[in-house]
PDB file of C-alpha atoms in Angstrom:
ATOM      1  CA  GLY A 830       4.513 -25.347   4.029  1.00 69.00           C
ATOM      2  CA  SER A 831       2.367 -22.650   4.205  1.00 79.00           C
ATOM      3  CA  LEU A 832       1.648 -20.147   7.795  1.00 78.00           C
ATOM      4  CA  GLU A 833      -1.831 -22.204   8.042  1.00 76.00           C
ATOM      5  CA  GLU A 834       0.271 -25.811   8.013  1.00 80.00           C
ATOM      6  CA  VAL A 835       3.457 -24.645  10.252  1.00 79.00           C
ATOM      7  CA  ARG A 836       1.355 -22.496  12.807  1.00 85.00           C
ATOM      8  CA  PRO A 837       4.385 -20.510  13.874  1.00 88.00           C
ATOM      9  CA  MET A 838       3.943 -19.160  17.548  1.00 90.00           C
ATOM     10  CA  ASP A 839       6.869 -17.348  18.525  1.00 93.00           C
ATOM     11  CA  VAL A 840       7.901 -14.949  15.862  1.00 94.00           C
ATOM     12  CA  VAL A 841      11.807 -12.958  15.756  1.00 93.00           C
ATOM     13  CA  ILE A 842      10.715  -9.396  13.857  1.00 94.00           C
ATOM     14  CA  ALA A 843      14.244  -8.978  12.577  1.00 91.00           C
ATOM     15  CA  PRO A 844      16.316  -5.480  12.157  1.00 90.00           C
ATOM     16  CA  VAL A 845      14.808  -3.714   9.467  1.00 93.00           C
ATOM     17  CA  VAL A 846      16.604  -3.910   5.761  1.00 93.00           C
ATOM     18  CA  ASP A 847      16.465  -0.082   4.855  1.00 95.00           C
ATOM     19  CA  LEU A 848      17.083  -0.131   1.159  1.00 96.00           C
ATOM     20  CA  SER A 849      15.896   3.235   0.448  1.00 95.00           C
ATOM     21  CA  ILE A 850      17.978   6.204   0.016  1.00 90.00           C
ATOM     22  CA  SER A 851      16.055   8.614   2.369  1.00 84.00           C
ATOM     23  CA  GLY A 852      18.399   7.408   5.677  1.00 82.00           C
ATOM     24  CA  LYS A 853      14.641   8.468   7.137  1.00 89.00           C
ATOM     25  CA  VAL A 854      13.321   5.145   7.415  1.00 94.00           C
ATOM     26  CA  PRO A 855      11.695   5.110  11.431  1.00 94.00           C
ATOM     27  CA  GLU A 856      13.115   1.496  12.003  1.00 94.00           C
ATOM     28  CA  LEU A 857      12.148   1.185  15.359  1.00 95.00           C
ATOM     29  CA  GLU A 858       8.791   2.834  15.494  1.00 95.00           C
ATOM     30  CA  LEU A 859       8.289   0.136  12.194  1.00 97.00           C
ATOM     31  CA  ARG A 860       9.486  -2.905  14.206  1.00 96.00           C
ATOM     32  CA  GLN A 861       6.720  -2.088  17.056  1.00 97.00           C
ATOM     33  CA  ALA A 862       4.090  -1.208  15.011  1.00 97.00           C
ATOM     34  CA  PHE A 863       4.826  -4.543  13.740  1.00 97.00           C
ATOM     35  CA  GLN A 864       5.028  -6.712  16.772  1.00 97.00           C
ATOM     36  CA  ARG A 865       1.664  -5.117  17.752  1.00 96.00           C
ATOM     37  CA  GLN A 866      -0.315  -5.995  14.853  1.00 96.00           C
ATOM     38  CA  LEU A 867       1.096  -9.210  14.978  1.00 95.00           C
ATOM     39  CA  ILE A 868       0.555  -9.662  18.750  1.00 94.00           C
ATOM     40  CA  LYS A 869      -3.406  -8.546  17.892  1.00 93.00           C
ATOM     41  CA  ARG A 870      -3.379 -11.846  15.176  1.00 92.00           C
ATOM     42  CA  ARG A 871      -2.713 -14.231  18.111  1.00 91.00           C
ATOM     43  CA  TYR A 872       1.118 -14.731  17.447  1.00 92.00           C
ATOM     44  CA  SER A 873       3.808 -14.158  20.051  1.00 92.00           C
ATOM     45  CA  ALA A 874       6.613 -11.501  19.089  1.00 93.00           C
ATOM     46  CA  LEU A 875       9.919 -11.931  20.689  1.00 92.00           C
ATOM     47  CA  ALA A 876      10.469  -8.705  22.806  1.00 91.00           C
ATOM     48  CA  LEU A 877      12.681  -6.351  20.766  1.00 92.00           C
ATOM     49  CA  PRO A 878      15.703  -5.580  22.915  1.00 91.00           C
ATOM     50  CA  TYR A 879      15.946  -9.506  23.604  1.00 87.00           C
ATOM     51  CA  THR A 880      15.844 -10.152  19.780  1.00 87.00           C
ATOM     52  CA  ASP A 881      18.629  -7.316  18.893  1.00 86.00           C
ATOM     53  CA  ARG A 882      21.172  -8.897  21.602  1.00 84.00           C
ATOM     54  CA  ASN A 883      20.614 -12.291  20.336  1.00 81.00           C
ATOM     55  CA  VAL A 884      20.309 -11.245  16.317  1.00 74.00           C
ATOM     56  CA  VAL A 885      23.634  -8.894  16.433  1.00 67.00           C
ATOM     57  CA  ASN A 886      25.611 -11.516  17.126  1.00 59.00           C
ATOM     58  CA  ALA A 887      27.138 -12.477  14.522  1.00 56.00           C
ATOM     59  CA  SER A 888      26.675 -16.180  15.136  1.00 59.00           C
ATOM     60  CA  TYR A 889      23.359 -15.683  15.625  1.00 66.00           C
ATOM     61  CA  THR A 890      21.510 -18.600  13.517  1.00 74.00           C
ATOM     62  CA  THR A 891      17.639 -18.624  12.483  1.00 79.00           C
ATOM     63  CA  GLY A 892      16.517 -20.855  15.399  1.00 77.00           C
ATOM     64  CA  ALA A 893      18.669 -20.020  18.164  1.00 76.00           C
ATOM     65  CA  LEU A 894      16.070 -17.894  20.102  1.00 84.00           C
ATOM     66  CA  GLU A 895      13.709 -21.044  19.400  1.00 85.00           C
ATOM     67  CA  GLU A 896      11.639 -18.700  17.594  1.00 90.00           C
ATOM     68  CA  ASP A 897       9.185 -20.464  14.592  1.00 92.00           C
ATOM     69  CA  ALA A 898       9.648 -17.743  12.513  1.00 93.00           C
ATOM     70  CA  VAL A 899      10.791 -14.599  11.672  1.00 93.00           C
ATOM     71  CA  LEU A 900       9.601 -11.968  10.057  1.00 95.00           C
ATOM     72  CA  GLN A 901      11.430  -9.486   7.707  1.00 94.00           C
ATOM     73  CA  ILE A 902      10.523  -6.275   7.098  1.00 96.00           C
ATOM     74  CA  THR A 903      12.640  -4.675   3.877  1.00 97.00           C
ATOM     75  CA  VAL A 904      11.959  -0.914   3.019  1.00 97.00           C
ATOM     76  CA  ARG A 905      12.642  -0.294  -0.586  1.00 97.00           C
ATOM     77  CA  GLU A 906      11.710   3.435  -0.673  1.00 96.00           C
ATOM     78  CA  TRP A 907      11.152   5.951   1.974  1.00 95.00           C
ATOM     79  CA  ASP A 908      10.563   9.346  -0.049  1.00 94.00           C
ATOM     80  CA  LEU A 909      10.182  12.242   2.051  1.00 90.00           C
ATOM     81  CA  SER A 910      10.700  14.763  -1.172  1.00 91.00           C
ATOM     82  CA  ARG A 911       7.615  16.233  -0.890  1.00 88.00           C
ATOM     83  CA  TRP A 912       7.394  16.624   3.016  1.00 85.00           C
ATOM     84  CA  SER A 913       8.085  19.540   3.659  1.00 81.00           C
ATOM     85  CA  SER A 914       5.593  21.118   1.020  1.00 86.00           C
ATOM     86  CA  HIS A 915       3.065  18.449   1.190  1.00 87.00           C
ATOM     87  CA  SER A 916       3.349  17.124   4.241  1.00 85.00           C
ATOM     88  CA  GLU A 917       3.497  13.618   2.276  1.00 91.00           C
ATOM     89  CA  VAL A 918       5.901  10.175   1.932  1.00 92.00           C
ATOM     90  CA  SER A 919       5.790   7.856  -0.151  1.00 95.00           C
ATOM     91  CA  VAL A 920       7.064   4.232   0.715  1.00 96.00           C
ATOM     92  CA  LYS A 921       7.161   0.847  -1.134  1.00 97.00           C
ATOM     93  CA  VAL A 922       7.655  -2.232   2.390  1.00 97.00           C
ATOM     94  CA  GLU A 923       7.620  -5.879   2.031  1.00 96.00           C
ATOM     95  CA  ALA A 924       7.254  -8.351   4.756  1.00 96.00           C
ATOM     96  CA  TRP A 925       8.144 -11.740   4.857  1.00 95.00           C
ATOM     97  CA  MET A 926       7.924 -14.435   7.498  1.00 94.00           C
ATOM     98  CA  HIS A 927      10.090 -17.310   7.391  1.00 93.00           C
ATOM     99  CA  ASP A 928      10.197 -20.945   8.848  1.00 93.00           C
ATOM    100  CA  SER A 929      12.951 -20.912  11.449  1.00 91.00           C
ATOM    101  CA  ARG A 930      13.413 -24.786  10.979  1.00 87.00           C
ATOM    102  CA  ASP A 931      13.845 -24.556   6.540  1.00 89.00           C
ATOM    103  CA  ASP A 932      13.757 -20.641   6.019  1.00 85.00           C
ATOM    104  CA  GLY A 933      10.817 -21.376   3.604  1.00 89.00           C
ATOM    105  CA  GLU A 934       8.515 -19.020   2.710  1.00 92.00           C
ATOM    106  CA  LEU A 935       5.253 -19.028   5.191  1.00 93.00           C
ATOM    107  CA  TRP A 936       3.552 -15.581   4.026  1.00 93.00           C
ATOM    108  CA  GLY A 937       4.515 -12.045   2.810  1.00 94.00           C
ATOM    109  CA  GLY A 938       3.120  -8.913   1.274  1.00 94.00           C
ATOM    110  CA  MET A 939       4.073  -5.858  -0.085  1.00 96.00           C
ATOM    111  CA  LEU A 940       2.880  -1.960   0.259  1.00 96.00           C
ATOM    112  CA  GLU A 941       3.148   0.872  -2.237  1.00 97.00           C
ATOM    113  CA  ARG A 942       1.625   3.315  -0.982  1.00 96.00           C
ATOM    114  CA  THR A 943       1.889   7.607  -0.466  1.00 95.00           C
ATOM    115  CA  PHE A 944       0.606   9.152   2.664  1.00 92.00           C
ATOM    116  CA  TYR A 945      -1.116  12.571   2.943  1.00 90.00           C
ATOM    117  CA  LEU A 946      -0.553  13.439   6.499  1.00 84.00           C
ATOM    118  CA  GLU A 947      -1.343  17.484   6.234  1.00 81.00           C
ATOM    119  CA  GLN A 948      -4.178  16.914   8.680  1.00 76.00           C
ATOM    120  CA  GLU A 949      -2.265  14.644  11.163  1.00 77.00           C
ATOM    121  CA  VAL A 950       0.438  17.924  10.684  1.00 75.00           C
ATOM    122  CA  ARG A 951      -2.229  19.947  12.592  1.00 74.00           C
ATOM    123  CA  ASN A 952      -1.941  17.434  15.617  1.00 75.00           C
ATOM    124  CA  ARG A 953       1.258  15.992  16.204  1.00 67.00           C
ATOM    125  CA  PRO A 954       3.665  18.946  15.754  1.00 66.00           C
ATOM    126  CA  THR A 955       6.442  16.437  15.136  1.00 75.00           C
ATOM    127  CA  GLN A 956       8.148  14.655  12.253  1.00 75.00           C
ATOM    128  CA  LYS A 957       8.996  11.910  14.901  1.00 78.00           C
ATOM    129  CA  GLY A 958       5.056  11.393  15.859  1.00 80.00           C
ATOM    130  CA  LEU A 959       3.923  11.374  12.180  1.00 86.00           C
ATOM    131  CA  MET A 960       6.847   8.855  11.177  1.00 88.00           C
ATOM    132  CA  GLY A 961       4.675   6.421  14.095  1.00 89.00           C
ATOM    133  CA  THR A 962       1.354   6.976  12.423  1.00 90.00           C
ATOM    134  CA  VAL A 963       2.932   6.093   9.173  1.00 93.00           C
ATOM    135  CA  ALA A 964       4.960   3.234  10.551  1.00 95.00           C
ATOM    136  CA  GLU A 965       1.374   1.735  12.489  1.00 95.00           C
ATOM    137  CA  ASP A 966      -0.510   2.443   8.991  1.00 94.00           C
ATOM    138  CA  ILE A 967       2.073   0.420   7.341  1.00 96.00           C
ATOM    139  CA  ALA A 968       2.367  -2.565   9.788  1.00 96.00           C
ATOM    140  CA  THR A 969      -1.657  -2.655  10.071  1.00 95.00           C
ATOM    141  CA  SER A 970      -2.132  -2.676   5.855  1.00 95.00           C
ATOM    142  CA  LEU A 971       0.466  -4.981   5.726  1.00 94.00           C
ATOM    143  CA  LEU A 972      -0.593  -7.763   8.316  1.00 93.00           C
ATOM    144  CA  GLU A 973      -4.680  -7.234   8.091  1.00 91.00           C
ATOM    145  CA  VAL A 974      -3.893  -9.820   5.104  1.00 85.00           C
ATOM    146  CA  MET A 975      -2.348 -12.243   7.079  1.00 87.00           C
ATOM    147  CA  PRO A 976      -3.939 -15.034   8.495  1.00 81.00           C
ATOM    148  CA  ALA A 977      -4.427 -14.804  12.271  1.00 82.00           C
ATOM    149  CA  ARG A 978      -3.256 -17.422  13.988  1.00 81.00           C
ATOM    150  CA  THR A 979      -5.389 -20.103  15.853  1.00 76.00           C
ATOM    151  CA  PRO A 980      -4.291 -21.890  18.816  1.00 68.00           C
ATOM    152  CA  GLN A 981      -4.887 -25.476  18.882  1.00 65.00           C
ATOM    153  CA  PRO A 982      -6.747 -26.510  21.518  1.00 59.00           C
TER     154      PRO A 982
END
């Protein structure tokens, strides 16, 4: 079924799948940003510590937390090769939401973008703070095209 048909409410944000070679993906910041954006779209994103306590357990199966859907974030590229010279980071990130009942795809999208952060470097002196900004931009850009959840009366 589609996202509009299934109308999931409770969503697990799975641990980030990092397929990049950088080893510098801000995984927690990405998950937190997606959590905030899902909430803005009227979905109930389960608390990350609760999810992590249960998902890392090898006996976890989709739906065990009584979630309606799982959001999987996959980072295919996180390129910091121009960070020190130009304050740039190039990313390729996918987000896919799957139905917990049958693992059917409900929604998905991909973002490929270079973030130019030369101006922001002056306001946020740490790379960690700047990567949080990038994570927020990624989540916002990907989820702005996702249909908002419409509660049933």
